[in-house]
Amino acid sequence: MQCQKCDKPATFHITDLVDGEPKEVHLCEVCAKDFLSPLAEEADQVVPEMAGLLAQQLAIGQTAEELAELDQRVCPVCGISFLEFRKQGRLGCPHDYVHFAKELEPLLVNIHGETQHVGKTPARGGGNAEQQTQLIRLRREMKEAVAKEEYERASELRDEIKEIEGAS
Amino acid sequence: MPLDLESMANHCGEWLRASGPESDIVISSRVRLARNLTDFPFIARTTEADREQIEQILHARIDALRAAGKLPSAKPENELHYVDVGGLEEVDRQFLVERQLISREHADADGARAVVIDGGERFSVMINEEDHLRIQVMHSGLDLEAAWKEINEIDDLLEEQVTYAWNDRLGYLTACPTNVGTGIRVSVMLHLPALVITRQIDKVFRSLQKINLAVRGLYGEGSQAMGDFYQISNQVTLGMTEEELLAKVADVVPVLLEYERQARDFLIKESQETLHDRVSRAFGILRTAQTISSEETLHLLSSVRMGVNLGLIGDVEIPTVNKLFVHTQPAHLQKLAGMELDQSDRNIERASYLRRHLNAGKAEPGDN
Ligand SMILES: [Zn+2]
Ligand SMILES: [Zn+2]
């Protein structure tokens, strides 16, 4: 077999990776050496980070005012603002996926290329989602009441929590 | 049963045994699942009390499973250990990181957190990491299917005990949107020294990134790997089934194996003397050094590992080399020595440990 780049006999049969797909290349010793040496511009690679993705995503198609307004939005269950989420890249509670659904959609498309889960489903279908969400909110309110030394309010909230927990 | 880190330091985890398929190049196969309890906020918005409660609930449920003989703990060596990570000394947390049983983030986090480890070190469950639960199964060599089967069973068992945060559209809900859906991360750890020497590794990186696979180094965040070890994993977790994501990673491995083997053949044909020299020098330094850093050790062990695989070095075996990679890390050295050591003492201890293990059967010069 002849080398693909010159007329010499091909002594190296290399499986090259092109976009993760193998491709056969037949080369002589000299051309193989060339082939296996890197090009200067191919040197460094940066894996896109979560924060970078977010910044990118939100910079497109949004004015500064729109972004500022969006950043002020707060989840009623855990109290996280969209700005806090953007800063730390972590959401505050399961309800954020519902509350910020519209804002998260383009981000999910950017990361995953899809927005519909097709994998495993838990045997217990997530329980009573409404009740669970309420529990998180009540616990947060109770904590705030204690912090403000509103003990009567805190005690009412604790009773409410106990009632829901007892019912589930 | 409490965990005895000293005795643990003396043996090595299942994944280092080089017993699985393709284990000359594939060090380990790992699958992890991220899960959250539905009735608590995600970790970033939890209070100290929330984290304690989460830890207590999960501890109790896992204990119940263990007591019922449901988790894989039938064999004595598979006894489950429940470790209070928050209560450990820094060196012990570092030890578990080196062992790949907890993440750096988990080691450095605040408040109540724990890890459940089986005696064979095949699976571990981190509690209160970035998500409430991070379940991980790790096998030696290329063994993703078995690892997935095992973790899926553990997940099913836990799912009977607690209610996971979930919604119909997005699947399992996670603290970071990069994990939502399946919450699965499928990874293989590969040793690719010839692709590094022939400078093909960047090309491999780019190829993998184009098909949405992530590449990371061993014990490192960036793309700069230590000792030529690279971890390949899925980036996408939503819109594909667990099996499809598993296949996405598994499918690329034979191509990478072939690529690395070709690069090794090329080096042997093209510059056998240079290669042999590199490997022999590395082996020589490791067998005689009196003080040596962690970085240099990883670098040299990588050459030795390739040398053994290519038959250029005869008197040491791959499982030993694998073990040395982990046992010469700072916390392991201190556990093995049974005392705290500063950096310069560690470098001396590391050199001594390497000499003892690589000169087996030979009297060391200067030894009495
Ligand atoms: Zn040619
Ligand atoms: Zn929330």
Coordinates of C-alpha atoms and ligand atoms in Angstrom, one line a residue:
Chain A
M1 CA 0.0 0.0 0.0
Q2 CA 1.1 3.5 -0.8
C3 CA 1.4 6.4 1.6
Q4 CA -1.5 8.8 1.2
K5 CA 0.8 11.8 1.3
C6 CA 3.7 10.8 -0.9
D7 CA 4.8 7.9 -3.1
K8 CA 6.7 5.8 -0.5
P9 CA 5.2 2.6 0.8
A10 CA 2.8 3.0 3.8
T11 CA 4.2 1.3 6.9
F12 CA 1.9 3.0 9.4
H13 CA -1.8 2.3 9.4
I14 CA -3.3 4.8 11.8
T15 CA -6.8 5.0 13.0
D16 CA -7.4 8.7 13.3
L17 CA -10.2 10.2 15.4
V18 CA -12.4 12.7 13.6
D19 CA -15.2 14.0 15.8
G20 CA -15.0 10.8 17.8
E21 CA -15.3 8.6 14.7
P22 CA -12.4 6.4 13.7
K23 CA -10.9 6.9 10.2
E24 CA -8.1 4.9 8.6
V25 CA -5.0 6.7 7.4
H26 CA -2.1 5.0 5.6
L27 CA 1.3 6.7 5.8
C28 CA 5.0 6.1 5.4
E29 CA 7.4 6.6 8.3
V30 CA 8.2 10.2 7.5
C31 CA 4.6 11.3 6.9
A32 CA 3.5 9.4 10.0
K33 CA 5.9 11.4 12.1
D34 CA 4.6 14.6 10.7
F35 CA 1.0 13.5 11.2
L36 CA 1.6 12.6 14.8
S37 CA 3.2 15.9 15.6
P38 CA 0.8 18.6 16.8
L39 CA 0.1 21.8 15.1
A40 CA 0.9 24.9 17.2
E41 CA -2.7 26.3 17.0
E42 CA -4.1 23.0 18.2
A43 CA -2.4 23.4 21.6
D44 CA -4.8 24.7 24.2
Q45 CA -8.4 23.8 24.9
V46 CA -10.7 25.2 27.4
V47 CA -13.6 23.2 28.7
P48 CA -16.6 25.5 28.9
E49 CA -17.5 26.0 32.6
M50 CA -21.0 26.3 34.0
A51 CA -20.5 30.0 34.9
G52 CA -19.2 30.7 31.4
L53 CA -22.1 29.0 29.8
L54 CA -24.5 31.0 31.9
A55 CA -22.9 34.3 31.2
Q56 CA -22.8 33.5 27.5
Q57 CA -26.4 32.4 27.4
L58 CA -27.7 35.4 29.3
A59 CA -25.6 37.9 27.4
I60 CA -27.4 37.0 24.1
G61 CA -30.7 38.6 23.4
Q62 CA -31.1 40.3 26.8
T63 CA -30.7 44.0 27.6
A64 CA -29.0 45.2 30.8
E65 CA -32.4 46.3 32.2
E66 CA -34.0 42.9 31.3
L67 CA -31.2 41.1 33.0
A68 CA -31.3 43.3 36.1
E69 CA -35.0 42.8 36.4
L70 CA -34.6 39.0 35.9
D71 CA -31.9 38.9 38.6
Q72 CA -34.3 40.3 41.2
R73 CA -36.8 37.5 40.8
V74 CA -37.0 35.4 43.9
C75 CA -38.2 31.8 44.4
P76 CA -41.1 31.9 46.9
V77 CA -40.2 28.5 48.3
C78 CA -36.4 28.8 49.1
G79 CA -35.9 32.5 48.7
I80 CA -33.0 32.3 46.2
S81 CA -32.8 35.2 43.7
F82 CA -32.0 34.5 40.1
L83 CA -28.8 36.7 40.6
E84 CA -27.7 34.4 43.4
F85 CA -28.2 31.4 41.2
R86 CA -26.2 33.1 38.4
K87 CA -23.4 33.9 40.8
Q88 CA -23.0 30.4 42.4
G89 CA -24.3 28.2 39.5
R90 CA -26.4 26.2 42.0
L91 CA -30.2 26.3 42.5
G92 CA -31.9 26.6 45.9
C93 CA -34.7 24.1 45.8
P94 CA -36.6 21.7 43.5
H95 CA -39.3 24.3 43.0
D96 CA -36.7 26.6 41.2
Y97 CA -37.0 24.4 38.1
V98 CA -40.7 25.4 38.0
H99 CA -40.4 29.0 39.2
F100 CA -37.5 29.8 36.8
A101 CA -38.6 27.5 34.1
K102 CA -38.7 30.1 31.4
E103 CA -35.2 31.4 32.3
L104 CA -33.7 28.0 32.7
E105 CA -35.0 26.7 29.4
P106 CA -32.4 28.2 27.1
L107 CA -29.7 27.2 29.6
L108 CA -30.8 23.6 29.6
V109 CA -30.9 23.6 25.8
N110 CA -27.4 25.0 25.7
I111 CA -26.0 22.4 28.2
H112 CA -28.0 19.3 27.1
G113 CA -29.6 20.1 23.7
E114 CA -32.9 18.8 25.2
T115 CA -35.4 19.7 27.8
Q116 CA -37.3 16.5 28.2
H117 CA -36.2 13.7 30.5
V118 CA -36.4 10.2 28.9
G119 CA -34.5 8.1 31.4
K120 CA -35.3 6.2 34.6
T121 CA -38.4 7.0 36.6
P122 CA -38.5 6.6 40.3
A123 CA -41.0 3.9 41.6
R124 CA -42.5 6.5 43.9
G125 CA -43.4 9.2 41.4
G126 CA -41.9 12.1 43.4
G127 CA -44.6 11.9 46.1
N128 CA -47.0 14.8 46.6
A129 CA -44.9 17.5 45.0
E130 CA -47.3 20.3 46.2
Q131 CA -47.0 19.2 49.8
Q132 CA -43.2 18.8 49.6
T133 CA -42.9 22.3 48.2
Q134 CA -45.1 23.7 51.0
L135 CA -42.9 22.0 53.6
I136 CA -39.7 23.6 52.3
R137 CA -41.4 27.1 52.4
L138 CA -42.9 26.6 55.9
R139 CA -39.5 25.5 57.3
R140 CA -37.9 28.6 55.8
E141 CA -40.6 30.9 57.2
M142 CA -40.2 29.2 60.6
K143 CA -36.5 29.8 60.6
E144 CA -37.0 33.5 59.7
A145 CA -39.6 33.8 62.5
V146 CA -37.2 32.4 65.0
A147 CA -34.4 34.8 63.7
K148 CA -36.8 37.7 64.2
E149 CA -37.8 36.4 67.7
E150 CA -41.4 36.0 66.6
Y151 CA -41.8 32.8 68.6
E152 CA -45.6 32.7 68.5
R153 CA -45.6 32.7 64.7
A154 CA -42.8 30.1 64.7
S155 CA -44.8 27.8 66.9
E156 CA -47.8 28.1 64.6
L157 CA -45.6 27.3 61.6
R158 CA -44.2 24.3 63.5
D159 CA -47.7 23.0 64.1
E160 CA -48.5 23.4 60.4
I161 CA -45.3 21.5 59.4
K162 CA -46.2 18.7 61.8
E163 CA -49.7 18.4 60.4
I164 CA -48.4 18.0 56.8
E165 CA -45.7 15.6 57.9
G166 CA -48.2 13.6 59.8
A167 CA -50.5 13.4 56.9
S168 CA -47.9 12.1 54.4
Chain B
M1 CA -18.7 -0.8 62.0
P2 CA -16.3 2.1 62.4
L3 CA -13.8 2.6 59.6
D4 CA -10.2 1.9 60.4
L5 CA -8.2 4.1 58.0
E6 CA -4.9 2.7 59.1
S7 CA -5.8 -0.8 58.0
M8 CA -7.5 0.6 55.0
A9 CA -4.3 2.3 54.0
N10 CA -2.5 -1.0 53.9
H11 CA -4.7 -2.7 51.3
C12 CA -6.0 -1.2 48.2
G13 CA -9.4 -0.6 46.7
E14 CA -11.1 -2.9 44.2
W15 CA -10.6 -0.4 41.3
L16 CA -6.7 -0.5 41.6
R17 CA -6.5 -4.3 41.2
A18 CA -6.1 -4.1 37.5
S19 CA -8.3 -7.2 37.2
G20 CA -10.9 -5.9 34.8
P21 CA -11.0 -5.9 31.0
E22 CA -8.4 -3.7 29.2
S23 CA -6.9 -2.8 32.5
D24 CA -3.5 -2.1 30.9
I25 CA -5.0 1.2 29.7
V26 CA -8.4 1.5 31.4
I27 CA -7.8 2.0 35.1
S28 CA -11.3 2.2 36.3
S29 CA -15.0 2.5 35.3
R30 CA -17.2 4.7 37.4
V31 CA -20.9 5.5 37.5
R32 CA -22.4 8.1 39.8
L33 CA -25.9 9.3 40.4
A34 CA -26.9 12.7 41.9
R35 CA -30.1 12.6 43.9
N36 CA -32.0 15.0 46.3
L37 CA -34.7 14.5 48.8
T38 CA -37.8 16.3 47.7
D39 CA -38.7 17.9 51.1
F40 CA -35.5 19.9 51.7
P41 CA -33.9 22.8 49.8
F42 CA -30.8 22.0 47.8
I43 CA -27.6 22.2 49.8
A44 CA -26.8 25.9 49.0
R45 CA -30.0 27.0 50.7
T46 CA -30.0 24.6 53.6
T47 CA -29.4 25.6 57.2
E48 CA -27.0 23.8 59.5
A49 CA -30.0 22.1 61.1
D50 CA -31.4 21.1 57.6
R51 CA -28.1 19.4 56.8
E52 CA -28.1 17.6 60.2
Q53 CA -31.6 16.4 59.6
I54 CA -30.8 15.2 56.0
E55 CA -27.8 13.4 57.3
Q56 CA -29.8 11.7 60.1
I57 CA -32.7 10.7 57.8
L58 CA -30.3 9.1 55.2
H59 CA -28.2 7.5 57.9
A60 CA -31.3 5.8 59.4
R61 CA -32.6 4.7 56.0
I62 CA -29.2 3.3 54.9
D63 CA -28.9 1.5 58.3
A64 CA -32.3 0.0 57.8
L65 CA -31.3 -1.3 54.4
R66 CA -28.1 -2.7 55.7
A67 CA -29.9 -4.4 58.7
A68 CA -32.4 -6.0 56.2
G69 CA -29.4 -7.4 54.3
K70 CA -30.5 -5.5 51.2
L71 CA -27.4 -3.5 50.3
P72 CA -24.4 -5.6 49.0
S73 CA -23.0 -6.5 52.4
A74 CA -23.4 -10.2 52.5
K75 CA -19.6 -10.9 52.5
P76 CA -17.6 -9.8 55.6
E77 CA -15.2 -7.8 53.5
N78 CA -18.2 -6.0 52.1
E79 CA -19.2 -4.7 55.5
L80 CA -20.6 -1.2 55.2
H81 CA -18.8 1.7 56.9
Y82 CA -20.6 4.9 57.9
V83 CA -18.1 7.7 58.1
D84 CA -18.9 11.1 59.7
V85 CA -16.8 13.2 57.3
G86 CA -17.5 16.4 59.2
G87 CA -15.9 14.9 62.3
L88 CA -12.7 13.7 60.6
E89 CA -9.3 15.3 60.8
E90 CA -8.1 17.0 57.6
V91 CA -5.5 14.3 56.8
D92 CA -8.3 11.6 57.0
R93 CA -10.6 13.6 54.7
Q94 CA -7.7 14.0 52.3
F95 CA -7.1 10.2 52.6
L96 CA -10.7 9.5 51.4
V97 CA -10.2 12.0 48.5
E98 CA -7.0 10.2 47.4
R99 CA -8.9 7.0 47.6
Q100 CA -11.6 8.5 45.3
L101 CA -14.3 7.7 47.9
I102 CA -15.3 11.3 48.4
S103 CA -14.8 14.5 46.3
R104 CA -12.5 17.4 47.2
E105 CA -15.7 19.5 47.6
H106 CA -17.2 17.1 50.0
A107 CA -13.9 17.0 52.1
D108 CA -13.9 20.8 52.2
A109 CA -17.6 21.5 52.8
D110 CA -19.2 22.8 56.0
G111 CA -21.5 21.1 58.5
A112 CA -23.0 17.7 58.8
R113 CA -21.9 15.3 56.0
A114 CA -21.1 11.7 55.7
V115 CA -20.0 8.9 53.4
V116 CA -21.1 5.2 53.3
I117 CA -18.3 3.0 52.0
D118 CA -18.5 -0.8 51.4
G119 CA -15.5 -2.8 52.6
G120 CA -14.5 -3.7 49.0
E121 CA -14.5 0.0 48.1
R122 CA -16.7 -0.7 45.1
F123 CA -19.4 1.7 46.1
S124 CA -19.7 4.8 48.2
V125 CA -22.6 7.1 49.0
M126 CA -21.8 10.7 49.8
I127 CA -24.4 12.5 51.9
N128 CA -24.6 16.4 51.6
E129 CA -22.1 16.9 48.8
E130 CA -23.3 19.3 46.1
D131 CA -26.5 17.2 46.2
H132 CA -28.1 15.4 49.2
L133 CA -27.0 12.1 47.7
R134 CA -24.1 11.2 45.4
I135 CA -24.0 7.4 44.8
Q136 CA -20.9 6.1 43.2
V137 CA -19.8 2.6 42.0
M138 CA -16.3 2.0 40.8
H139 CA -14.9 -1.1 39.1
S140 CA -11.4 -2.0 37.9
G141 CA -10.8 -1.9 34.1
L142 CA -13.5 -1.4 31.5
D143 CA -16.7 -2.6 33.2
L144 CA -19.3 0.1 32.8
E145 CA -22.3 -2.2 32.3
A146 CA -21.7 -4.1 35.6
A147 CA -21.1 -0.8 37.4
W148 CA -24.4 0.6 36.1
K149 CA -26.3 -2.5 37.0
E150 CA -25.0 -2.4 40.5
I151 CA -25.6 1.4 41.1
N152 CA -29.1 1.1 39.6
E153 CA -30.0 -1.6 42.2
I154 CA -28.6 0.6 45.0
D155 CA -30.6 3.5 43.7
D156 CA -33.8 1.4 43.5
L157 CA -33.3 0.3 47.2
L158 CA -32.8 3.9 48.3
E159 CA -35.8 5.0 46.3
E160 CA -38.0 2.7 48.3
Q161 CA -36.8 4.5 51.5
V162 CA -37.0 8.2 50.5
T163 CA -38.8 10.4 48.1
Y164 CA -36.5 12.0 45.5
A165 CA -36.9 15.5 44.0
W166 CA -38.3 14.7 40.6
N167 CA -40.6 16.2 37.9
D168 CA -42.1 14.5 34.8
R169 CA -40.5 16.9 32.3
L170 CA -37.0 17.2 33.8
G171 CA -36.5 13.9 35.6
Y172 CA -34.3 13.9 38.7
L173 CA -33.8 17.5 40.0
T174 CA -30.3 18.5 41.0
A175 CA -28.6 21.5 42.5
C176 CA -26.8 22.2 39.3
P177 CA -28.7 22.3 36.0
T178 CA -25.7 20.4 34.4
N179 CA -26.8 17.2 36.2
V180 CA -30.6 17.4 35.8
G181 CA -32.5 14.6 34.2
T182 CA -30.7 11.3 34.8
G183 CA -28.3 12.8 37.3
I184 CA -25.8 10.2 35.9
R185 CA -22.1 10.7 35.3
V186 CA -20.4 7.8 33.5
S187 CA -16.6 7.9 33.5
V188 CA -13.6 5.8 32.5
M189 CA -10.1 6.6 33.8
L190 CA -7.5 6.0 31.1
H191 CA -3.7 5.9 31.1
L192 CA -2.6 7.5 27.9
P193 CA 1.1 8.1 28.1
A194 CA 2.0 7.4 24.4
L195 CA -0.7 9.9 23.2
V196 CA 0.9 12.4 25.5
I197 CA 4.5 11.7 24.3
T198 CA 3.4 11.8 20.6
R199 CA 1.4 15.0 21.4
Q200 CA -1.9 13.5 20.2
I201 CA -3.7 14.1 23.4
D202 CA -5.0 17.6 22.4
K203 CA -6.5 16.2 19.3
V204 CA -8.2 13.5 21.3
F205 CA -9.6 16.2 23.6
R206 CA -11.0 18.2 20.8
S207 CA -12.6 15.1 19.2
L208 CA -14.2 14.1 22.4
Q209 CA -15.5 17.6 23.2
K210 CA -17.1 17.8 19.8
I211 CA -19.2 14.7 20.7
N212 CA -20.1 16.2 24.1
L213 CA -17.7 14.2 26.2
A214 CA -15.7 15.8 29.0
V215 CA -12.0 15.1 29.7
R216 CA -10.4 15.7 33.1
G217 CA -7.1 14.8 34.6
L218 CA -6.5 12.6 37.7
Y219 CA -6.9 14.6 40.9
G220 CA -7.1 17.7 38.8
E221 CA -9.8 20.1 37.6
G222 CA -8.3 21.4 34.4
S223 CA -7.2 19.6 31.3
Q224 CA -3.7 19.2 32.7
A225 CA -3.5 15.6 33.8
M226 CA -1.2 14.2 36.5
G227 CA 0.8 11.2 35.4
D228 CA -1.0 10.9 32.0
F229 CA -4.3 9.8 33.5
Y230 CA -7.5 11.1 31.9
Q231 CA -11.1 10.7 32.9
I232 CA -13.6 10.7 30.0
S233 CA -17.2 11.3 31.0
N234 CA -20.6 12.3 29.6
Q235 CA -21.5 16.0 29.7
V236 CA -25.1 15.7 28.8
T237 CA -27.5 14.2 31.4
L238 CA -30.9 15.2 30.0
G239 CA -32.8 13.9 27.0
M240 CA -31.0 10.6 26.8
T241 CA -31.5 7.4 28.7
E242 CA -29.0 6.1 31.2
E243 CA -28.2 3.2 28.8
E244 CA -27.6 5.6 25.9
L245 CA -25.3 7.8 28.0
L246 CA -23.4 4.7 29.1
A247 CA -23.1 3.6 25.5
K248 CA -21.9 7.1 24.4
V249 CA -18.9 6.8 26.8
A250 CA -18.4 3.0 26.2
D251 CA -18.4 3.4 22.4
V252 CA -15.5 5.8 22.4
V253 CA -13.2 3.7 24.6
P254 CA -12.2 1.0 22.0
V255 CA -11.2 3.8 19.7
L256 CA -9.1 5.5 22.3
L257 CA -7.5 2.1 23.3
E258 CA -6.7 1.5 19.6
Y259 CA -5.3 5.0 19.3
E260 CA -3.1 4.7 22.4
R261 CA -1.8 1.3 21.3
Q262 CA -0.9 2.6 17.9
A263 CA 1.0 5.5 19.5
R264 CA 2.8 2.9 21.6
D265 CA 3.7 0.8 18.5
F266 CA 4.8 3.9 16.8
L267 CA 7.2 4.9 19.6
I268 CA 8.5 1.3 19.8
K269 CA 9.2 1.2 16.0
E270 CA 10.3 4.8 15.6
S271 CA 12.4 5.3 18.8
Q272 CA 12.7 2.2 20.8
E273 CA 16.0 3.3 22.3
T274 CA 14.7 6.7 23.4
L275 CA 11.6 5.0 24.9
H276 CA 13.5 2.3 26.6
D277 CA 15.9 4.9 28.0
R278 CA 13.0 7.0 29.3
V279 CA 11.3 4.1 31.0
S280 CA 14.6 2.7 32.5
R281 CA 15.6 6.1 33.8
A282 CA 12.2 6.6 35.4
F283 CA 12.4 3.2 37.0
G284 CA 16.0 3.9 38.2
I285 CA 15.0 7.2 39.8
L286 CA 12.0 5.7 41.6
R287 CA 14.2 2.8 42.9
T288 CA 17.0 4.9 44.2
A289 CA 15.8 8.4 45.0
Q290 CA 16.2 9.5 48.7
T291 CA 13.6 12.3 48.4
I292 CA 11.0 12.8 45.8
S293 CA 7.9 15.0 45.3
S294 CA 4.4 13.8 44.5
E295 CA 4.4 15.3 41.0
E296 CA 7.7 13.8 40.0
T297 CA 6.5 10.4 41.4
L298 CA 3.3 10.5 39.3
H299 CA 5.2 11.5 36.2
L300 CA 7.8 8.7 36.6
L301 CA 5.3 6.0 37.6
S302 CA 3.4 6.8 34.4
S303 CA 6.5 6.0 32.4
V304 CA 7.2 2.8 34.4
R305 CA 3.6 1.7 34.0
M306 CA 3.8 2.0 30.2
G307 CA 7.2 0.3 30.4
V308 CA 5.7 -2.7 32.2
N309 CA 2.8 -2.9 29.7
L310 CA 5.3 -2.9 26.8
G311 CA 7.5 -5.5 28.4
L312 CA 10.4 -3.1 28.8
I313 CA 10.5 -3.7 32.5
G314 CA 10.1 -7.2 33.9
D315 CA 10.3 -7.2 37.7
V316 CA 7.3 -5.2 38.8
E317 CA 3.6 -5.8 38.2
I318 CA 0.8 -3.5 37.1
P319 CA -1.3 -3.8 40.3
T320 CA 1.8 -2.8 42.3
V321 CA 2.3 0.3 40.1
N322 CA -1.4 1.2 40.4
K323 CA -1.1 0.9 44.2
L324 CA 1.9 3.1 44.3
F325 CA 0.1 5.9 42.5
V326 CA -2.4 6.2 45.3
H327 CA -0.2 5.1 48.3
T328 CA 2.4 7.8 47.6
Q329 CA -0.1 10.6 47.9
P330 CA 0.4 12.8 50.9
A331 CA -2.4 11.5 53.2
H332 CA -1.7 7.9 52.4
L333 CA 2.0 8.3 53.3
Q334 CA 1.1 9.8 56.6
K335 CA -1.5 7.1 57.4
L336 CA 1.1 4.4 56.4
A337 CA 3.8 6.0 58.5
G338 CA 1.3 6.4 61.4
M339 CA 2.2 10.1 61.9
E340 CA 1.9 13.5 60.6
L341 CA 4.7 14.5 58.2
D342 CA 5.6 17.9 56.8
Q343 CA 6.3 18.2 53.1
S344 CA 10.0 17.6 53.2
D345 CA 9.5 14.6 55.5
R346 CA 6.9 13.3 53.2
N347 CA 9.3 13.5 50.2
I348 CA 11.8 11.4 52.2
E349 CA 9.1 8.9 53.3
R350 CA 7.8 8.7 49.7
A351 CA 11.2 7.9 48.3
S352 CA 11.7 5.2 51.0
Y353 CA 8.3 3.7 50.3
L354 CA 9.0 3.5 46.6
R355 CA 12.4 1.9 47.2
R356 CA 10.9 -0.7 49.5
H357 CA 8.2 -1.6 46.9
L358 CA 10.2 -1.5 43.7
N359 CA 13.3 -3.3 45.0
A360 CA 11.4 -6.3 46.3
G361 CA 13.8 -9.2 46.7
K362 CA 16.9 -7.1 46.1
A363 CA 19.0 -5.7 48.9
E364 CA 19.1 -2.0 48.8
P365 CA 22.5 -0.4 48.6
G366 CA 23.4 0.8 52.0
D367 CA 20.7 -1.4 53.7
N368 CA 21.7 -3.5 56.5
Ligands
ZN1 ZN 4.6 9.5 3.0
ZN2 ZN -36.4 27.7 45.4

